[in-house]
PDB file of C-alpha atoms in Angstrom:
ATOM      1  CA  MET A  18       8.455 -65.300 188.691  1.00  0.00           C
ATOM      2  CA  SER A  19       7.950 -67.747 185.646  1.00  0.00           C
ATOM      3  CA  PHE A  20       5.563 -69.209 183.327  1.00  0.00           C
ATOM      4  CA  TYR A  21       5.412 -72.611 182.723  1.00  0.00           C
ATOM      5  CA  TYR A  22       4.696 -74.826 179.702  1.00  0.00           C
ATOM      6  CA  THR A  23       4.030 -78.515 178.942  1.00  0.00           C
ATOM      7  CA  ARG A  24       4.203 -80.287 175.738  1.00  0.00           C
ATOM      8  CA  ILE A  25       4.497 -84.023 174.540  1.00  0.00           C
ATOM      9  CA  LEU A  26       7.565 -84.405 172.354  1.00  0.00           C
ATOM     10  CA  HIS A  27       6.156 -85.836 168.972  1.00  0.00           C
ATOM     11  CA  PHE A  28       8.233 -88.234 166.903  1.00  0.00           C
ATOM     12  CA  GLN A  29       8.424 -84.860 164.231  1.00  0.00           C
ATOM     13  CA  ASP A  30      10.512 -83.664 166.939  1.00  0.00           C
ATOM     14  CA  THR A  31      13.412 -86.154 166.955  1.00  0.00           C
ATOM     15  CA  ASP A  32      16.396 -86.828 165.040  1.00  0.00           C
ATOM     16  CA  ALA A  33      17.403 -90.414 163.419  1.00  0.00           C
ATOM     17  CA  ALA A  34      19.031 -91.642 166.774  1.00  0.00           C
ATOM     18  CA  GLY A  35      15.523 -91.195 168.122  1.00  0.00           C
ATOM     19  CA  VAL A  36      16.332 -88.070 170.285  1.00  0.00           C
ATOM     20  CA  VAL A  37      15.209 -84.595 170.378  1.00  0.00           C
ATOM     21  CA  TYR A  38      16.853 -82.877 167.446  1.00  0.00           C
ATOM     22  CA  PHE A  39      18.845 -79.831 168.840  1.00  0.00           C
ATOM     23  CA  ALA A  40      17.258 -76.984 166.822  1.00  0.00           C
ATOM     24  CA  ASN A  41      13.504 -78.033 168.009  1.00  0.00           C
ATOM     25  CA  VAL A  42      14.269 -77.241 171.911  1.00  0.00           C
ATOM     26  CA  LEU A  43      14.363 -73.927 170.672  1.00  0.00           C
ATOM     27  CA  ALA A  44      11.413 -73.785 168.657  1.00  0.00           C
ATOM     28  CA  ILE A  45       9.745 -75.344 171.603  1.00  0.00           C
ATOM     29  CA  CYS A  46      11.100 -72.628 173.732  1.00  0.00           C
ATOM     30  CA  HIS A  47       9.353 -70.418 171.482  1.00  0.00           C
ATOM     31  CA  GLU A  48       6.324 -72.041 171.815  1.00  0.00           C
ATOM     32  CA  ALA A  49       6.475 -71.252 175.539  1.00  0.00           C
ATOM     33  CA  TYR A  50       7.266 -67.765 174.786  1.00  0.00           C
ATOM     34  CA  GLU A  51       4.237 -67.311 172.022  1.00  0.00           C
ATOM     35  CA  ALA A  52       2.034 -69.397 175.083  1.00  0.00           C
ATOM     36  CA  SER A  53       3.276 -66.808 177.646  1.00  0.00           C
ATOM     37  CA  LEU A  54       2.374 -63.884 175.441  1.00  0.00           C
ATOM     38  CA  ALA A  55      -1.010 -65.266 174.794  1.00  0.00           C
ATOM     39  CA  ALA A  56      -1.560 -65.865 178.591  1.00  0.00           C
ATOM     40  CA  PHE A  57      -0.975 -62.474 179.035  1.00  0.00           C
ATOM     41  CA  GLY A  58      -3.989 -61.350 176.699  1.00  0.00           C
ATOM     42  CA  ILE A  59      -1.240 -60.381 173.848  1.00  0.00           C
ATOM     43  CA  ASN A  60      -3.158 -61.334 170.458  1.00  0.00           C
ATOM     44  CA  LEU A  61      -0.267 -63.479 168.515  1.00  0.00           C
ATOM     45  CA  LYS A  62      -1.778 -62.736 165.329  1.00  0.00           C
ATOM     46  CA  VAL A  63      -1.310 -58.928 165.605  1.00  0.00           C
ATOM     47  CA  PHE A  64       1.828 -59.301 167.939  1.00  0.00           C
ATOM     48  CA  PHE A  65       3.859 -61.304 165.111  1.00  0.00           C
ATOM     49  CA  SER A  66       1.734 -59.277 161.997  1.00  0.00           C
ATOM     50  CA  ASN A  67       2.775 -55.843 163.080  1.00  0.00           C
ATOM     51  CA  PRO A  68       4.192 -53.559 160.431  1.00  0.00           C
ATOM     52  CA  GLU A  69       5.108 -50.934 163.190  1.00  0.00           C
ATOM     53  CA  ILE A  70       7.190 -52.871 165.377  1.00  0.00           C
ATOM     54  CA  ALA A  71       9.175 -56.453 165.323  1.00  0.00           C
ATOM     55  CA  ILE A  72      11.235 -58.039 168.147  1.00  0.00           C
ATOM     56  CA  PRO A  73      13.752 -60.590 166.356  1.00  0.00           C
ATOM     57  CA  ILE A  74      15.711 -63.042 168.322  1.00  0.00           C
ATOM     58  CA  ILE A  75      19.343 -61.690 167.896  1.00  0.00           C
ATOM     59  CA  HIS A  76      20.951 -64.579 169.657  1.00  0.00           C
ATOM     60  CA  ALA A  77      20.104 -67.770 170.875  1.00  0.00           C
ATOM     61  CA  ASP A  78      22.029 -70.901 172.564  1.00  0.00           C
ATOM     62  CA  VAL A  79      21.195 -74.167 174.441  1.00  0.00           C
ATOM     63  CA  ASP A  80      22.767 -76.326 176.440  1.00  0.00           C
ATOM     64  CA  PHE A  81      21.795 -80.105 177.245  1.00  0.00           C
ATOM     65  CA  ARG A  82      22.299 -82.306 180.064  1.00  0.00           C
ATOM     66  CA  SER A  83      20.513 -85.633 178.820  1.00  0.00           C
ATOM     67  CA  PRO A  84      18.432 -86.849 175.973  1.00  0.00           C
ATOM     68  CA  MET A  85      14.949 -85.986 175.277  1.00  0.00           C
ATOM     69  CA  PHE A  86      12.764 -88.871 173.659  1.00  0.00           C
ATOM     70  CA  CYS A  87       9.324 -89.194 171.842  1.00  0.00           C
ATOM     71  CA  GLY A  88       6.544 -89.671 174.370  1.00  0.00           C
ATOM     72  CA  ASP A  89       8.313 -87.540 177.035  1.00  0.00           C
ATOM     73  CA  GLU A  90       6.342 -84.988 178.536  1.00  0.00           C
ATOM     74  CA  LEU A  91       8.597 -81.559 179.091  1.00  0.00           C
ATOM     75  CA  THR A  92       7.606 -78.770 181.355  1.00  0.00           C
ATOM     76  CA  ILE A  93       9.322 -75.418 180.058  1.00  0.00           C
ATOM     77  CA  GLU A  94      10.141 -72.511 182.510  1.00  0.00           C
ATOM     78  CA  LEU A  95      10.450 -69.469 181.139  1.00  0.00           C
ATOM     79  CA  MET A  96      12.200 -66.559 182.827  1.00  0.00           C
ATOM     80  CA  PRO A  97      12.480 -63.283 180.967  1.00  0.00           C
ATOM     81  CA  LYS A  98      14.649 -60.324 181.661  1.00  0.00           C
ATOM     82  CA  SER A  99      14.673 -56.840 180.811  1.00  0.00           C
ATOM     83  CA  TRP A 100      17.929 -55.414 179.271  1.00  0.00           C
ATOM     84  CA  GLY A 101      16.616 -51.654 179.040  1.00  0.00           C
ATOM     85  CA  ASP A 102      14.070 -50.089 176.868  1.00  0.00           C
ATOM     86  CA  ASP A 103      14.470 -51.942 173.638  1.00  0.00           C
ATOM     87  CA  GLU A 104      15.828 -55.559 174.421  1.00  0.00           C
ATOM     88  CA  PHE A 105      15.149 -58.182 176.809  1.00  0.00           C
ATOM     89  CA  GLU A 106      16.606 -61.868 177.345  1.00  0.00           C
ATOM     90  CA  ILE A 107      14.282 -65.213 178.084  1.00  0.00           C
ATOM     91  CA  TYR A 108      15.845 -68.057 179.941  1.00  0.00           C
ATOM     92  CA  TYR A 109      14.469 -71.260 179.526  1.00  0.00           C
ATOM     93  CA  GLN A 110      14.949 -74.598 181.734  1.00  0.00           C
ATOM     94  CA  VAL A 111      13.397 -77.884 180.363  1.00  0.00           C
ATOM     95  CA  PHE A 112      12.182 -80.660 182.743  1.00  0.00           C
ATOM     96  CA  LEU A 113      11.191 -83.815 182.188  1.00  0.00           C
ATOM     97  CA  LYS A 114       7.460 -83.811 183.161  1.00  0.00           C
ATOM     98  CA  GLU A 115       7.739 -82.049 186.674  1.00  0.00           C
ATOM     99  CA  VAL A 116       9.881 -78.857 187.563  1.00  0.00           C
ATOM    100  CA  GLY A 117      12.616 -80.335 189.931  1.00  0.00           C
ATOM    101  CA  GLU A 118      16.565 -79.703 190.553  1.00  0.00           C
ATOM    102  CA  LYS A 119      17.545 -81.745 187.296  1.00  0.00           C
ATOM    103  CA  TRP A 120      16.775 -79.980 183.746  1.00  0.00           C
ATOM    104  CA  VAL A 121      17.298 -81.714 180.821  1.00  0.00           C
ATOM    105  CA  ALA A 122      18.135 -78.476 178.626  1.00  0.00           C
ATOM    106  CA  ARG A 123      18.587 -74.829 179.098  1.00  0.00           C
ATOM    107  CA  ALA A 124      17.797 -72.023 176.488  1.00  0.00           C
ATOM    108  CA  ASN A 125      18.391 -68.450 176.294  1.00  0.00           C
ATOM    109  CA  THR A 126      17.292 -65.835 173.705  1.00  0.00           C
ATOM    110  CA  LYS A 127      18.218 -62.308 173.138  1.00  0.00           C
ATOM    111  CA  HIS A 128      15.219 -60.296 171.669  1.00  0.00           C
ATOM    112  CA  VAL A 129      15.658 -56.618 170.390  1.00  0.00           C
ATOM    113  CA  CYS A 130      12.873 -54.330 169.274  1.00  0.00           C
ATOM    114  CA  ILE A 131      12.770 -52.753 166.040  1.00  0.00           C
ATOM    115  CA  TYR A 132      11.052 -50.620 163.591  1.00  0.00           C
ATOM    116  CA  PRO A 133      10.608 -53.272 160.621  1.00  0.00           C
ATOM    117  CA  LYS A 134      10.969 -50.551 157.814  1.00  0.00           C
ATOM    118  CA  SER A 135      14.298 -49.267 158.586  1.00  0.00           C
ATOM    119  CA  ARG A 136      15.570 -52.160 161.158  1.00  0.00           C
ATOM    120  CA  SER A 137      16.646 -49.259 163.363  1.00  0.00           C
ATOM    121  CA  ARG A 138      16.096 -50.071 167.055  1.00  0.00           C
ATOM    122  CA  GLN A 139      12.972 -48.494 169.033  1.00  0.00           C
ATOM    123  CA  ASN A 140      11.397 -48.530 172.324  1.00  0.00           C
ATOM    124  CA  LEU A 141       9.342 -52.047 173.550  1.00  0.00           C
ATOM    125  CA  SER A 142       5.419 -51.373 173.025  1.00  0.00           C
ATOM    126  CA  ASP A 143       3.512 -50.575 176.395  1.00  0.00           C
ATOM    127  CA  GLU A 144       2.115 -54.033 176.119  1.00  0.00           C
ATOM    128  CA  MET A 145       5.661 -55.751 176.277  1.00  0.00           C
ATOM    129  CA  ARG A 146       6.638 -53.806 178.718  1.00  0.00           C
ATOM    130  CA  ARG A 147       3.961 -54.923 180.987  1.00  0.00           C
ATOM    131  CA  TRP A 148       4.499 -58.487 180.217  1.00  0.00           C
ATOM    132  CA  LEU A 149       8.239 -58.221 181.438  1.00  0.00           C
ATOM    133  CA  LEU A 150       7.306 -56.617 184.969  1.00  0.00           C
ATOM    134  CA  SER A 151       4.872 -59.617 185.113  1.00  0.00           C
ATOM    135  CA  PHE A 152       7.502 -61.539 185.527  1.00  0.00           C
ATOM    136  CA  GLU A 153       9.355 -59.263 188.205  1.00  0.00           C
ATOM    137  CA  SER A 154       9.190 -60.437 192.125  1.00  0.00           C
ATOM    138  CA  SER A 155       7.095 -58.578 194.228  1.00  0.00           C
TER     139      SER A 155
END
């Protein structure tokens, strides 16, 4: 299963050449991640300020197939995959307007769950495990 997030590219998302700035694609993908958490019922304010648990990104990459411009309507497809008790990966495909065979960008972020004070790994919360399970095929 996937989660879909739509967004219009704004002028502030572009660079001097008028195309989306490469790092902003990752920021837009992160918006899709946040939207999927909120749609699942996770309180984002609590999630991102929890003193007992943090889920930082430990790896990110993005590939581009074609440029994106201010005013383009994007659909971001988000597909998380669990990698054990304390980490997961999210795969993103970015499409112009509607989901189809041709993506304009693909991205990937890898996340690990830690205890913020010691920076040591810990298991994902039950809430996050349920979020991840909601994407598994029936």
